[in-house]
Short mmCIF file of C-alpha atoms and ligand atoms in Angstrom, two decimals:
data_model
loop_
_atom_site.label_atom_id
_atom_site.label_comp_id
_atom_site.label_asym_id
_atom_site.label_seq_id
_atom_site.Cartn_x
_atom_site.Cartn_y
_atom_site.Cartn_z
CA MET A 11 -168.17 -21.60 17.42
CA LEU A 12 -169.59 -25.08 17.74
CA ASN A 13 -167.47 -28.01 18.69
CA THR A 14 -166.60 -31.25 17.03
CA ILE A 15 -168.03 -33.92 19.24
CA THR A 16 -166.54 -37.36 19.65
CA ASP A 17 -168.15 -40.32 21.32
CA GLN A 18 -165.27 -41.39 23.51
CA VAL A 19 -164.98 -40.35 27.12
CA SER A 20 -161.54 -38.99 27.89
CA VAL A 21 -159.82 -40.54 30.87
CA SER A 22 -157.03 -37.98 30.89
CA ASP A 23 -157.14 -35.67 33.91
CA THR A 24 -156.26 -32.55 32.02
CA GLN A 25 -157.57 -33.10 28.51
CA THR A 26 -160.14 -30.60 27.34
CA ARG A 27 -161.79 -30.12 23.97
CA SER A 28 -163.69 -27.16 22.57
CA PRO A 29 -166.96 -27.02 24.45
CA ARG A 30 -170.40 -26.68 22.92
CA LEU A 31 -171.23 -22.97 23.10
CA TRP A 32 -174.54 -21.39 22.17
CA ILE A 33 -174.05 -18.16 20.25
CA PRO A 34 -177.29 -16.14 20.04
CA GLU A 35 -178.05 -14.21 16.86
CA ARG A 36 -178.98 -11.14 18.87
CA VAL A 37 -178.89 -9.98 22.46
CA LEU A 38 -181.59 -7.65 23.76
CA PHE A 39 -181.18 -5.51 26.87
CA THR A 40 -184.08 -3.81 28.59
CA PRO A 41 -183.47 -0.37 30.16
CA ALA A 42 -184.03 -1.86 33.63
CA ALA A 43 -181.41 -4.56 32.95
CA LEU A 44 -178.86 -1.93 31.88
CA ASP A 45 -179.46 -0.08 35.17
CA GLU A 46 -178.17 -3.10 37.08
CA ASP A 47 -174.46 -3.65 37.77
CA TRP A 48 -174.90 -7.33 36.89
CA GLY A 49 -176.59 -6.30 33.64
CA GLN A 50 -173.54 -4.18 32.82
CA GLN A 51 -171.29 -7.14 33.55
CA ILE A 52 -173.32 -9.27 31.08
CA LEU A 53 -173.17 -6.41 28.55
CA LYS A 54 -169.33 -6.44 28.72
CA ARG A 55 -169.29 -10.20 28.16
CA VAL A 56 -171.49 -10.09 25.08
CA GLN A 57 -169.62 -7.06 23.73
CA SER A 58 -166.35 -8.98 24.06
CA LEU A 59 -167.90 -11.77 21.96
CA ASN A 60 -168.90 -9.21 19.28
CA LEU A 61 -172.54 -10.24 19.38
CA PRO A 62 -175.22 -7.96 17.89
CA ILE A 63 -176.73 -6.00 20.79
CA GLU A 64 -180.04 -4.12 20.83
CA GLU A 65 -180.92 -1.73 23.65
CA LEU A 66 -184.69 -1.70 23.96
CA SER A 67 -186.63 1.45 24.77
CA GLN A 68 -189.00 -0.33 27.15
CA ASN A 69 -188.88 -3.20 29.63
CA ARG A 70 -191.43 -5.44 27.88
CA LEU A 71 -190.15 -7.84 25.24
CA LYS A 72 -192.05 -7.42 22.00
CA GLY A 73 -191.68 -8.45 18.37
CA LEU A 74 -190.52 -11.99 19.03
CA ARG A 75 -193.41 -13.70 17.26
CA GLY A 76 -193.11 -15.16 13.77
CA GLU A 77 -195.86 -16.11 11.37
CA SER A 78 -196.27 -19.58 12.82
CA GLU A 79 -195.54 -21.18 16.21
CA ARG A 80 -192.54 -22.86 14.63
CA ASP A 81 -191.21 -19.48 13.34
CA THR A 82 -191.74 -18.00 16.79
CA TYR A 83 -189.79 -20.91 18.27
CA ASN A 84 -186.90 -20.35 15.84
CA ILE A 85 -186.72 -16.61 16.51
CA ALA A 86 -186.95 -17.04 20.26
CA LYS A 87 -184.36 -19.80 20.52
CA ARG A 88 -181.80 -17.59 18.76
CA THR A 89 -182.38 -14.65 21.09
CA LEU A 90 -180.89 -13.84 24.47
CA ALA A 91 -182.85 -11.18 26.35
CA VAL A 92 -181.28 -9.62 29.42
CA VAL A 93 -184.11 -8.49 31.70
CA THR A 94 -184.81 -8.08 35.40
CA ALA A 95 -186.54 -10.93 37.23
CA PRO A 96 -190.09 -9.93 38.15
CA PRO A 97 -191.05 -9.37 41.82
CA SER A 98 -192.97 -12.71 41.82
CA SER A 99 -189.69 -14.59 41.41
CA PHE A 100 -188.63 -13.47 44.89
CA LYS A 101 -191.26 -15.76 46.39
CA LEU A 102 -189.64 -19.18 46.09
CA SER A 103 -191.44 -22.48 45.50
CA PRO A 104 -190.44 -25.88 46.82
CA ILE A 105 -189.20 -28.38 44.23
CA PRO A 106 -189.48 -31.92 45.58
CA PRO A 107 -187.83 -34.39 45.18
CA SER A 108 -184.87 -32.46 43.72
CA ALA A 109 -184.38 -29.77 46.38
CA ASP A 110 -186.04 -27.75 49.11
CA TRP A 111 -186.35 -24.61 47.00
CA GLN A 112 -185.99 -23.49 43.42
CA PHE A 113 -184.73 -20.12 42.24
CA HIS A 114 -183.88 -18.83 38.78
CA LEU A 115 -180.96 -16.98 37.20
CA ALA A 116 -182.66 -17.21 33.79
CA GLU A 117 -185.71 -18.64 32.06
CA GLY A 118 -185.56 -20.52 28.77
CA CYS A 119 -182.89 -22.78 27.33
CA PRO A 120 -180.83 -22.70 24.13
CA ALA A 121 -181.04 -26.47 23.56
CA HIS A 122 -183.71 -28.25 21.51
CA CYS A 123 -184.76 -31.37 23.40
CA GLN A 124 -187.87 -32.80 21.84
CA TYR A 125 -189.19 -33.88 25.25
CA CYS A 126 -188.30 -30.51 26.84
CA TYR A 127 -189.43 -30.14 30.45
CA LEU A 128 -190.06 -26.44 29.91
CA ALA A 129 -192.81 -27.01 27.32
CA GLY A 130 -196.02 -25.77 28.84
CA SER A 131 -194.28 -24.46 32.00
CA LEU A 132 -193.17 -21.07 30.68
CA SER A 133 -195.53 -18.75 28.87
CA GLY A 134 -194.79 -16.82 25.68
CA PRO A 135 -192.12 -17.47 23.05
CA PRO A 136 -189.25 -19.63 24.41
CA VAL A 137 -186.73 -16.78 24.32
CA ILE A 138 -183.81 -17.16 26.73
CA ARG A 139 -184.18 -14.48 29.42
CA ALA A 140 -181.16 -13.93 31.67
CA PHE A 141 -181.75 -11.97 34.87
CA ALA A 142 -179.70 -8.83 35.42
CA ASN A 143 -180.66 -8.43 39.09
CA LEU A 144 -178.78 -11.52 40.23
CA PRO A 145 -177.31 -9.96 43.42
CA GLN A 146 -180.86 -9.23 44.69
CA ILE A 147 -181.99 -12.74 43.71
CA LEU A 148 -179.14 -14.25 45.73
CA GLU A 149 -179.65 -11.92 48.69
CA ASN A 150 -183.29 -13.00 48.89
CA LEU A 151 -182.31 -16.67 49.36
CA ALA A 152 -181.19 -16.01 52.93
CA ASN A 153 -184.91 -15.63 53.81
CA TYR A 154 -185.34 -19.33 52.98
CA GLU A 155 -182.42 -20.65 55.01
CA GLN A 156 -183.06 -22.27 58.35
CA GLN A 157 -180.73 -22.12 61.32
CA GLY A 158 -179.20 -25.50 62.16
CA LYS A 159 -180.43 -27.20 58.96
CA THR A 160 -178.95 -27.39 55.48
CA ARG A 161 -181.42 -26.24 52.85
CA SER A 162 -180.91 -27.13 49.18
CA PHE A 163 -181.59 -24.73 46.30
CA GLU A 164 -182.08 -25.90 42.69
CA VAL A 165 -181.18 -23.38 39.96
CA SER A 166 -181.89 -25.44 36.82
CA CYS A 167 -185.68 -25.74 36.78
CA TYR A 168 -186.29 -23.15 34.06
CA THR A 169 -182.96 -23.03 32.23
CA ASP A 170 -179.72 -24.86 31.58
CA PRO A 171 -177.45 -22.55 33.61
CA LEU A 172 -174.21 -23.88 32.10
CA GLY A 173 -175.61 -23.46 28.57
CA ILE A 174 -175.60 -19.66 28.96
CA GLU A 175 -172.73 -19.29 31.42
CA HIS A 176 -170.25 -17.96 28.83
CA LEU A 177 -172.73 -15.10 28.22
CA THR A 178 -173.77 -14.33 31.80
CA GLY A 179 -171.24 -15.58 34.38
CA SER A 180 -174.27 -16.06 36.65
CA LEU A 181 -173.71 -19.70 37.56
CA ALA A 182 -170.18 -18.97 38.79
CA GLU A 183 -171.58 -16.10 40.87
CA CYS A 184 -174.16 -18.45 42.43
CA ILE A 185 -171.45 -21.01 43.24
CA ARG A 186 -169.28 -18.32 44.87
CA TYR A 187 -172.28 -17.09 46.89
CA PHE A 188 -173.22 -20.57 48.16
CA GLY A 189 -169.57 -21.16 49.05
CA THR A 190 -170.02 -18.47 51.72
CA ARG A 191 -173.26 -19.92 53.21
CA SER A 192 -173.11 -22.47 56.00
CA ASN A 193 -176.76 -23.61 55.83
CA ALA A 194 -177.44 -23.58 52.08
CA HIS A 195 -176.35 -25.82 49.24
CA LEU A 196 -176.71 -25.22 45.50
CA ARG A 197 -177.66 -27.80 42.86
CA TRP A 198 -177.50 -27.40 39.10
CA VAL A 199 -177.78 -29.72 36.13
CA SER A 200 -176.80 -29.36 32.49
CA LYS A 201 -176.49 -30.92 29.07
CA PHE A 202 -173.59 -28.61 28.16
CA ASP A 203 -169.89 -29.01 28.86
CA ALA A 204 -168.06 -25.64 29.14
CA VAL A 205 -166.83 -26.06 32.71
CA ASP A 206 -163.38 -24.41 32.57
CA GLY A 207 -164.59 -21.25 34.35
CA LEU A 208 -166.04 -23.27 37.24
CA LEU A 209 -163.02 -25.35 38.23
CA ASP A 210 -161.22 -22.82 40.43
CA LEU A 211 -164.17 -21.34 42.29
CA PRO A 212 -164.31 -21.26 46.12
CA HIS A 213 -167.35 -23.58 46.34
CA ASN A 214 -166.51 -25.08 49.74
CA GLY A 215 -168.27 -28.31 48.77
CA HIS A 216 -171.62 -26.48 48.89
CA THR A 217 -172.51 -26.99 45.21
CA ARG A 218 -173.46 -30.29 43.60
CA CYS A 219 -172.84 -30.24 39.83
CA ARG A 220 -174.89 -32.75 37.84
CA MET A 221 -175.01 -33.78 34.22
CA SER A 222 -178.18 -35.01 32.59
CA VAL A 223 -177.44 -38.06 30.44
CA ASN A 224 -179.32 -40.69 28.50
CA ALA A 225 -178.87 -43.80 26.35
CA ALA A 226 -177.30 -43.08 22.94
CA PRO A 227 -180.43 -43.62 20.77
CA ILE A 228 -182.41 -41.16 22.92
CA SER A 229 -179.71 -38.56 23.26
CA GLY A 230 -178.79 -38.79 19.57
CA LYS A 231 -182.37 -38.45 18.35
CA PHE A 232 -184.03 -36.08 20.79
CA GLU A 233 -181.41 -33.74 22.33
CA GLY A 234 -180.59 -31.16 19.64
CA GLY A 235 -178.15 -28.36 20.41
CA THR A 236 -176.59 -30.04 23.45
CA ALA A 237 -173.07 -31.34 24.04
CA SER A 238 -172.68 -35.08 23.40
CA VAL A 239 -173.11 -37.42 26.34
CA ALA A 240 -169.38 -38.24 26.12
CA SER A 241 -168.53 -34.53 26.42
CA ARG A 242 -170.93 -34.07 29.34
CA LEU A 243 -169.32 -36.99 31.15
CA ASN A 244 -165.87 -35.62 30.47
CA ALA A 245 -167.02 -32.27 31.90
CA LEU A 246 -168.41 -34.03 34.98
CA ARG A 247 -165.14 -35.86 35.43
CA ARG A 248 -163.28 -32.55 35.43
CA LEU A 249 -165.71 -31.04 37.95
CA ALA A 250 -165.34 -34.06 40.25
CA LEU A 251 -161.57 -34.57 40.07
CA PRO A 252 -159.74 -33.33 43.16
CA GLN A 253 -158.29 -29.84 42.81
CA GLU A 254 -154.74 -31.21 43.18
CA ARG A 255 -155.39 -33.19 39.97
CA GLY A 256 -156.57 -30.08 38.13
CA GLY A 257 -160.28 -30.62 38.70
CA GLY A 258 -162.97 -28.72 40.56
CA GLY A 259 -163.30 -31.06 43.57
CA TYR A 260 -167.09 -30.72 43.55
CA PRO A 261 -169.71 -33.18 44.75
CA VAL A 262 -171.29 -34.40 41.49
CA GLY A 263 -174.32 -36.26 40.21
CA LEU A 264 -175.93 -37.92 37.23
CA VAL A 265 -179.51 -37.23 36.31
CA ILE A 266 -180.60 -40.04 33.99
CA ALA A 267 -183.62 -38.57 32.26
CA PRO A 268 -185.99 -39.07 30.68
CA ILE A 269 -185.68 -42.84 30.97
CA MET A 270 -187.52 -44.61 28.13
CA PRO A 271 -188.09 -48.32 27.48
CA ILE A 272 -186.85 -48.14 23.88
CA ASP A 273 -185.94 -51.33 21.99
CA ASP A 274 -183.02 -53.08 23.72
CA TRP A 275 -183.16 -50.56 26.53
CA GLN A 276 -181.16 -52.76 28.94
CA MET A 277 -178.27 -52.94 26.46
CA HIS A 278 -178.31 -49.21 25.71
CA TYR A 279 -178.49 -48.16 29.35
CA SER A 280 -175.76 -50.70 30.24
CA ARG A 281 -173.55 -48.97 27.69
CA LEU A 282 -174.35 -45.64 29.30
CA PHE A 283 -173.29 -47.06 32.68
CA ASP A 284 -170.05 -48.29 31.06
CA GLN A 285 -169.37 -44.72 29.88
CA ILE A 286 -170.12 -43.32 33.35
CA ASN A 287 -167.80 -45.92 34.89
CA GLU A 288 -165.01 -44.92 32.56
CA ALA A 289 -165.48 -41.20 33.18
CA LEU A 290 -165.67 -41.47 36.96
CA ASP A 291 -162.94 -44.04 37.60
CA PHE A 292 -161.88 -42.49 40.92
CA ASP A 293 -163.47 -41.94 44.34
CA CYS A 294 -165.95 -39.09 44.26
CA ASN A 295 -169.05 -37.86 46.02
CA LEU A 296 -171.66 -39.11 43.53
CA THR A 297 -175.46 -39.20 43.44
CA PHE A 298 -177.98 -40.49 40.91
CA GLU A 299 -181.44 -39.13 40.10
CA LEU A 300 -183.67 -41.33 37.95
CA ILE A 301 -186.59 -39.81 36.05
CA SER A 302 -188.85 -41.82 33.73
CA HIS A 303 -190.44 -40.08 30.76
CA ARG A 304 -193.80 -38.42 31.34
CA PHE A 305 -195.90 -35.78 29.63
CA THR A 306 -199.00 -33.73 30.30
CA PRO A 307 -201.74 -32.71 27.86
CA GLY A 308 -200.27 -29.17 27.91
CA SER A 309 -196.65 -30.20 27.33
CA LYS A 310 -197.66 -32.54 24.50
CA GLU A 311 -199.55 -29.78 22.73
CA VAL A 312 -196.62 -27.34 22.95
CA LEU A 313 -194.03 -29.97 21.96
CA GLN A 314 -196.05 -30.88 18.87
CA THR A 315 -195.93 -27.27 17.68
CA TRP A 316 -192.21 -26.95 18.45
CA TYR A 317 -191.24 -30.33 16.94
CA PRO A 318 -193.95 -31.37 14.49
CA GLN A 319 -191.78 -34.13 12.93
CA SER A 320 -190.70 -35.66 16.23
CA LYS A 321 -190.82 -39.44 16.67
CA LEU A 322 -191.09 -39.10 20.45
CA GLU A 323 -193.68 -41.53 21.79
CA MET A 324 -196.49 -39.62 23.58
CA ASP A 325 -199.38 -42.04 23.14
CA GLU A 326 -201.89 -41.71 25.99
CA ALA A 327 -203.22 -45.22 25.22
CA LYS A 328 -199.85 -46.72 26.16
CA ARG A 329 -199.58 -44.85 29.45
CA SER A 330 -201.01 -44.73 32.96
CA VAL A 331 -202.64 -41.58 34.19
CA LYS A 332 -201.28 -39.97 37.35
CA ARG A 333 -203.01 -37.02 39.02
CA ASN A 334 -201.28 -34.60 41.33
CA LYS A 335 -202.87 -32.95 44.37
CA PHE A 336 -204.18 -30.11 42.19
CA GLY A 337 -205.98 -32.64 39.95
CA ARG A 338 -203.58 -32.12 37.03
CA THR A 339 -202.98 -35.09 34.77
CA LYS A 340 -199.71 -36.58 33.63
CA TYR A 341 -199.04 -39.68 31.58
CA VAL A 342 -196.40 -42.08 32.88
CA TYR A 343 -195.41 -45.62 31.89
CA GLU A 344 -197.59 -48.49 33.05
CA LYS A 345 -196.89 -50.17 36.36
CA ASP A 346 -195.04 -53.26 35.06
CA THR A 347 -192.81 -51.19 32.79
CA MET A 348 -192.02 -48.79 35.63
CA LYS A 349 -191.19 -51.70 37.90
CA ALA A 350 -188.85 -53.31 35.37
CA LEU A 351 -187.08 -50.02 34.65
CA ARG A 352 -186.70 -49.08 38.28
CA SER A 353 -185.38 -52.47 39.32
CA PHE A 354 -182.82 -52.48 36.47
CA PHE A 355 -181.49 -49.01 37.30
CA GLU A 356 -181.35 -49.54 41.04
CA SER A 357 -179.54 -52.86 40.76
CA GLU A 358 -177.07 -51.64 38.11
CA ILE A 359 -176.20 -48.58 40.18
CA SER A 360 -175.75 -50.46 43.44
CA ARG A 361 -173.61 -53.09 41.68
CA ARG A 362 -171.44 -50.65 39.72
CA PHE A 363 -171.35 -47.65 42.05
CA PRO A 364 -171.71 -49.05 45.59
CA ASN A 365 -170.72 -45.75 47.20
CA ALA A 366 -173.15 -43.61 45.20
CA GLU A 367 -176.51 -42.58 46.57
CA ILE A 368 -179.72 -42.83 44.55
CA LEU A 369 -181.65 -39.72 45.56
CA TYR A 370 -184.95 -40.70 43.96
CA TRP A 371 -186.77 -42.60 41.23
CA THR A 372 -189.78 -41.00 39.67
FE1 SF4 B 587 -185.38 -28.36 27.72
FE2 SF4 B 587 -183.49 -29.21 29.46
FE3 SF4 B 587 -183.27 -29.78 26.87
FE4 SF4 B 587 -182.95 -27.29 27.71
S1 SF4 B 587 -181.62 -29.04 28.20
S2 SF4 B 587 -184.12 -27.93 25.90
S3 SF4 B 587 -184.43 -27.19 29.39
S4 SF4 B 587 -184.89 -30.51 28.29
#
């Protein structure tokens, strides 16, 4: 049930269009996942969608490899596996500059971005694994709260949580949970647009909903399987609108990523800002996060097997090398290019959205 996507941002408060929904070809459940109440809740959802379900006899996922890496990719990206999060995922890692901590309701993403941030970060076939032990995952977060301080928790590092929400309901559950916490805020980001189920939740202003957007030539060429930028902005508008106008009344944000100095980049990004302006033509609590394109030797290698025909520029000779504290290498744009990009984005945002906060440039 895929949508028809238009390129215009709706400025109507109530208008909705069919959202982009990922429908997996099969849904696998491990025995451990079926033992969980949340796993049973996911089972009911996928049963109601009449999706082919397989109950596995063991907790390890097997048989997801094809004859080539590309076959494996195709099989995995059409499969939802409902599993339990491993014990290691209960030890949280910091995720600067986005948030204090990251946690995961799933790993893997149904979209097909040719620059995907997950390439090289997750091991094995890129199957979408949704976690059936969500209540335990949420309960564990209290160990990372701090009295008297607000701690932020990012839930989109290893998945697009909205992209699988119609199958899991897990993002809504996270939002409800954070609505009850006084010292913890949730952050999520998406390239999907099915937000109807999130508008009436008791979030208490503790969740910031963000959409990841990009200039039209980048989004059109490199972001397969996602909702259009216009649909994402329309979804963000609905999340941000006050509840008395039929919206969600959430704090919202734009993640502009990955920023690339394509031909006529100023013109294309100015058009993107025009679209954002049109979508968010009312007072709202708005932030921006600005992320320039980068890659590592590992991510490049994986992306080239996933997208062998891609025209994405990943030429080490055109980049500067940056090393992190563990000595790992990443390739970023050269200093003058970075400076020009950063200055353009910061001045456009402060001119067009004087009340919005830029959280970081990287
Ligand atoms: Fe990867 Fe994010 Fe695109 Fe999903 S939406 S394919 S996680 S870059």
